[in-house]
Coordinates of C-alpha atoms in Angstrom, one line a residue:
M1 CA 0.0 0.0 0.0
P2 CA 1.5 3.3 -1.0
A3 CA 2.4 5.8 1.8
L4 CA 0.0 8.7 2.3
T5 CA 1.1 12.1 1.4
P6 CA 1.2 14.7 4.3
E7 CA -2.0 16.3 3.0
E8 CA -3.8 12.9 2.8
A9 CA -2.6 12.0 6.3
F10 CA -3.7 15.3 7.7
D11 CA -7.2 15.0 6.0
A12 CA -7.6 11.5 7.5
L13 CA -6.7 12.7 11.0
Y14 CA -9.1 15.6 10.6
A15 CA -12.0 13.4 9.4
Y16 CA -11.4 11.0 12.3
A17 CA -10.9 13.4 15.2
A18 CA -12.6 16.7 14.4
P19 CA -16.2 15.7 15.0
A20 CA -15.5 14.4 18.5
L21 CA -13.4 17.4 19.3
A22 CA -16.2 19.7 18.3
H23 CA -18.4 18.1 20.9
Q24 CA -15.7 18.0 23.6
T25 CA -15.0 21.7 23.3
Y26 CA -18.7 22.4 23.3
L27 CA -19.0 20.6 26.6
L28 CA -16.1 22.6 27.9
T29 CA -17.4 26.0 26.9
G30 CA -21.1 25.8 26.1
R31 CA -20.4 27.9 23.0
R32 CA -20.9 26.3 19.6
A33 CA -19.0 28.9 17.6
L34 CA -16.0 28.8 20.0
S35 CA -16.0 25.0 19.8
R36 CA -15.7 25.1 16.0
E37 CA -13.1 27.8 16.2
S38 CA -11.1 25.8 18.7
V39 CA -11.1 22.7 16.5
E40 CA -10.0 24.7 13.4
R41 CA -7.2 26.5 15.3
A42 CA -6.0 23.2 16.7
F43 CA -5.8 21.6 13.3
Q44 CA -4.1 24.6 11.8
Q45 CA -1.4 24.4 14.5
A46 CA -1.1 20.7 13.7
W47 CA -0.6 21.4 10.0
Q48 CA 2.0 24.0 10.7
R49 CA 3.9 21.5 12.9
W50 CA 3.0 18.4 10.9
P51 CA 6.4 16.8 10.9
E52 CA 6.2 16.8 14.7
V53 CA 2.5 15.7 14.8
A54 CA 3.0 13.0 12.2
V55 CA 5.5 11.1 14.3
D56 CA 3.7 11.7 17.6
P57 CA 2.6 8.4 19.3
D58 CA -0.9 10.0 19.8
P59 CA -1.6 12.6 17.1
V60 CA -5.3 12.7 18.2
G61 CA -4.1 13.6 21.8
W62 CA -1.8 16.3 20.4
V63 CA -4.7 18.0 18.6
R64 CA -7.1 17.4 21.5
A65 CA -4.7 19.2 23.9
A66 CA -4.4 22.1 21.5
A67 CA -8.1 22.4 21.1
H68 CA -8.9 22.2 24.8
E69 CA -6.3 24.7 25.7
Y70 CA -7.6 27.2 23.1
A71 CA -11.2 26.6 24.1
L72 CA -10.5 27.2 27.8
S73 CA -8.3 30.3 27.3
P74 CA -9.6 33.1 29.6
W75 CA -9.0 35.7 26.9
H76 CA -12.3 34.6 25.2
R77 CA -14.2 36.3 28.0
L78 CA -13.1 39.7 26.6
R79 CA -14.6 38.8 23.2
R80 CA -18.2 39.9 22.7
A81 CA -19.0 36.9 20.5
H82 CA -17.9 34.4 23.1
R83 CA -18.7 36.3 26.3
H84 CA -21.9 34.3 27.2
P85 CA -22.8 30.6 26.6
D86 CA -25.3 29.7 23.9
T87 CA -28.9 28.6 24.5
P88 CA -28.8 25.3 26.4
P89 CA -29.8 22.1 24.7
A90 CA -33.5 21.2 24.5
G91 CA -33.2 17.9 26.4
A92 CA -33.6 18.3 30.2
D93 CA -30.8 15.7 30.9
R94 CA -28.3 17.3 28.6
R95 CA -29.2 20.8 29.8
A96 CA -28.6 19.8 33.4
L97 CA -25.3 18.1 32.6
L98 CA -24.0 21.0 30.6
S99 CA -25.1 23.6 33.2
A100 CA -23.4 21.6 35.9
L101 CA -20.2 21.2 33.9
L102 CA -20.0 24.9 33.2
E103 CA -20.2 25.6 37.0
L104 CA -16.9 23.7 37.5
P105 CA -13.6 25.5 37.2
P106 CA -12.0 24.9 33.8
P107 CA -9.3 22.5 35.1
Y108 CA -11.9 20.4 36.9
R109 CA -14.2 20.5 33.9
R110 CA -11.4 19.3 31.6
T111 CA -10.2 16.6 34.0
V112 CA -13.7 15.0 34.3
L113 CA -14.2 15.1 30.6
L114 CA -10.9 13.4 29.9
Y115 CA -11.2 10.7 32.6
D116 CA -15.0 10.0 32.7
G117 CA -15.9 11.1 29.2
L118 CA -13.0 9.9 27.0
G119 CA -11.8 7.1 29.3
L120 CA -8.2 8.2 29.7
D121 CA -6.4 6.8 32.8
L122 CA -5.4 9.0 35.6
P123 CA -1.7 9.5 34.7
D124 CA -2.5 10.4 31.1
T125 CA -5.3 12.8 32.3
A126 CA -2.8 14.4 34.7
A127 CA -0.2 14.8 32.0
E128 CA -2.6 16.3 29.5
T129 CA -3.9 18.8 32.0
E130 CA -0.3 19.6 33.2
A131 CA -1.0 18.5 36.8
S132 CA 0.3 16.0 39.2
T133 CA -1.5 12.7 39.6
P134 CA -2.8 13.5 43.1
A135 CA -4.0 16.9 41.9
A136 CA -5.8 15.3 39.0
A137 CA -7.4 12.8 41.4
H138 CA -8.5 15.6 43.7
R139 CA -10.1 17.5 40.8
L140 CA -11.9 14.4 39.6
L141 CA -13.4 13.6 43.0
H142 CA -14.5 17.2 43.5
A143 CA -16.0 17.3 40.0
R144 CA -17.9 14.1 40.6
T145 CA -19.3 15.4 43.8
V146 CA -20.5 18.6 42.3
L147 CA -22.0 16.8 39.3
G148 CA -23.7 14.3 41.5
K149 CA -25.5 17.1 43.4
R150 CA -26.4 19.1 40.3
V151 CA -27.5 16.4 37.8
P152 CA -30.7 14.5 38.6
G153 CA -30.4 10.7 38.3
L154 CA -26.6 10.6 38.2
A155 CA -26.0 7.4 40.1
G156 CA -22.2 7.0 39.9
P157 CA -19.0 7.1 37.7
E158 CA -20.5 4.6 35.3
D159 CA -23.6 6.7 34.7
L160 CA -21.4 9.8 34.4
H161 CA -19.2 8.1 31.8
R162 CA -22.2 7.1 29.8
R163 CA -23.7 10.6 30.0
L164 CA -20.5 12.3 29.0
S165 CA -19.4 9.9 26.2
A166 CA -22.7 9.8 24.5
P167 CA -22.6 13.3 22.9
V168 CA -18.9 12.9 22.0
T169 CA -19.6 10.0 19.7
E170 CA -22.4 11.8 17.8
A171 CA -22.1 13.8 14.7
P172 CA -21.5 17.5 15.2
T173 CA -24.5 19.8 15.3
A174 CA -22.8 22.3 13.0
E175 CA -20.9 21.6 9.8
L176 CA -17.2 21.8 10.3
P177 CA -15.0 23.4 7.6
A178 CA -13.3 21.1 5.1
A179 CA -9.9 19.8 5.8
R180 CA -8.5 21.6 2.7
S181 CA -9.8 24.9 3.9
V182 CA -8.3 24.3 7.3
R183 CA -4.9 23.6 5.8
T184 CA -5.0 26.7 3.5
G185 CA -6.3 28.8 6.3
G186 CA -3.4 27.8 8.5
E187 CA -0.9 28.5 5.7
H188 CA -2.4 32.0 5.1
R189 CA -2.3 32.7 8.9
A190 CA 1.4 31.6 9.1
R191 CA 2.3 33.8 6.1
A192 CA 0.5 36.7 7.7
W193 CA 2.3 36.3 10.9
T194 CA 5.6 36.0 9.1
R195 CA 5.0 39.2 7.2
A196 CA 3.9 41.0 10.5
V197 CA 7.1 39.8 12.2
V198 CA 9.3 41.0 9.3
C199 CA 7.6 44.4 9.2
A200 CA 7.9 44.8 12.9
T201 CA 11.6 43.9 12.7
A202 CA 12.2 46.4 9.9
V203 CA 10.5 49.2 11.8
L204 CA 12.5 48.4 14.9
V205 CA 15.8 48.4 12.9
A206 CA 14.8 51.7 11.2
M207 CA 14.0 53.3 14.5
T208 CA 17.2 52.1 16.0
G209 CA 19.3 53.4 13.1
F210 CA 17.5 56.8 13.3
T211 CA 18.2 57.0 17.0
V212 CA 21.9 56.2 16.5
V213 CA 22.3 58.8 13.8
T214 CA 20.4 61.6 15.5
A215 CA 21.4 61.0 19.1
P216 CA 23.9 63.5 20.6
T217 CA 27.5 62.3 21.1
R218 CA 28.0 64.3 24.3
Y219 CA 26.0 65.5 27.2
I220 CA 24.6 69.0 26.9
P221 CA 23.4 70.3 30.3
V222 CA 20.1 72.1 30.3
N223 CA 19.7 75.3 32.3
A224 CA 16.8 75.1 34.6
P225 CA 14.2 77.9 34.1
G226 CA 14.1 80.6 36.7
E227 CA 11.6 80.7 39.4
S228 CA 10.2 83.6 41.5
V229 CA 11.2 83.4 45.2
G230 CA 9.3 85.5 47.7
G231 CA 7.7 87.7 45.1
V232 CA 11.1 89.0 43.9
P233 CA 11.3 88.8 40.1
V234 CA 14.1 86.7 38.8
R235 CA 16.8 88.3 36.7
G236 CA 18.7 86.5 34.0
G237 CA 22.1 88.2 34.9
P238 CA 23.7 90.9 37.0
E239 CA 21.5 93.8 38.2
K240 CA 21.4 97.0 36.1
L241 CA 23.7 99.7 37.5
R242 CA 22.2 102.9 38.8
P243 CA 23.5 106.3 37.8
E244 CA 25.5 106.8 41.0
D245 CA 27.0 103.3 40.5
L246 CA 28.1 104.3 36.9
E247 CA 29.6 107.5 38.2
L248 CA 31.6 105.7 40.9
R249 CA 32.8 103.1 38.4
D250 CA 34.0 105.8 36.0
K251 CA 35.8 107.6 38.9
L252 CA 37.5 104.4 40.0
R253 CA 38.7 103.6 36.5
S254 CA 40.0 107.1 35.8
E255 CA 41.7 107.7 39.1
P256 CA 43.3 104.5 40.3
H257 CA 45.4 105.0 43.4
P258 CA 47.5 101.9 43.8
G259 CA 50.6 102.1 45.9
P260 CA 51.8 102.4 49.5
E261 CA 49.9 105.6 50.2
R262 CA 46.8 103.5 50.4
L263 CA 48.3 101.3 52.9
V264 CA 50.8 103.4 54.9
P265 CA 49.6 106.7 56.4
V266 CA 51.5 109.9 55.4
P267 CA 53.1 111.7 58.4
G268 CA 51.9 115.3 58.9

């Protein structure tokens, strides 16, 4: 069997993992548009780093981690389109489950989805959520306690696993973009970022060169402006001589009397 090209391998991974990821990110956020955006961005990152993803032991886990991290980013709260959750599902059971999930802190929400919804073991769940195994176990127990109180008819972990895994395996409620458009969108985004970095670097180099050329080569002290003290106006130099001062100055200049007679008294 001939080996798949990178494009064919990426398209196969997208077709296999994208629908489930759309449901997972919806359970994490309660926002359908954000869930689709998270899946698209995660696969765009995967295509940009495809040599790394292609040899990863678990490429689905690689993309899943990227999608979950993007979906749970706190910066989405500042965006008007993703500030509030969507209208809850029509079914009472799913509405109660989603409402209870959204009440959990994001790390707890993600932990219970990975462990009880997807069936990952505890060490893998801890590694994907970047937590220690005891911390992941504590989050899981707390999340189960909260969900058991909030969701009617939730008997135990087995019932929770069934309730969480059911929506993940269904077809997405909204149509996802085609794999080809995801690849081209990622390429366009990468080129746009590259151009932005090049332009920013050019501007920084130009500003640095201009500063080097126009900067002074020595320190030039700046005279502080005068200030009025006690209502006396400030003068910029020596005071102007009065007429009697001018007369005394002229006399001293025309009739100098240096010599001993100024120091030794003359006998009478």
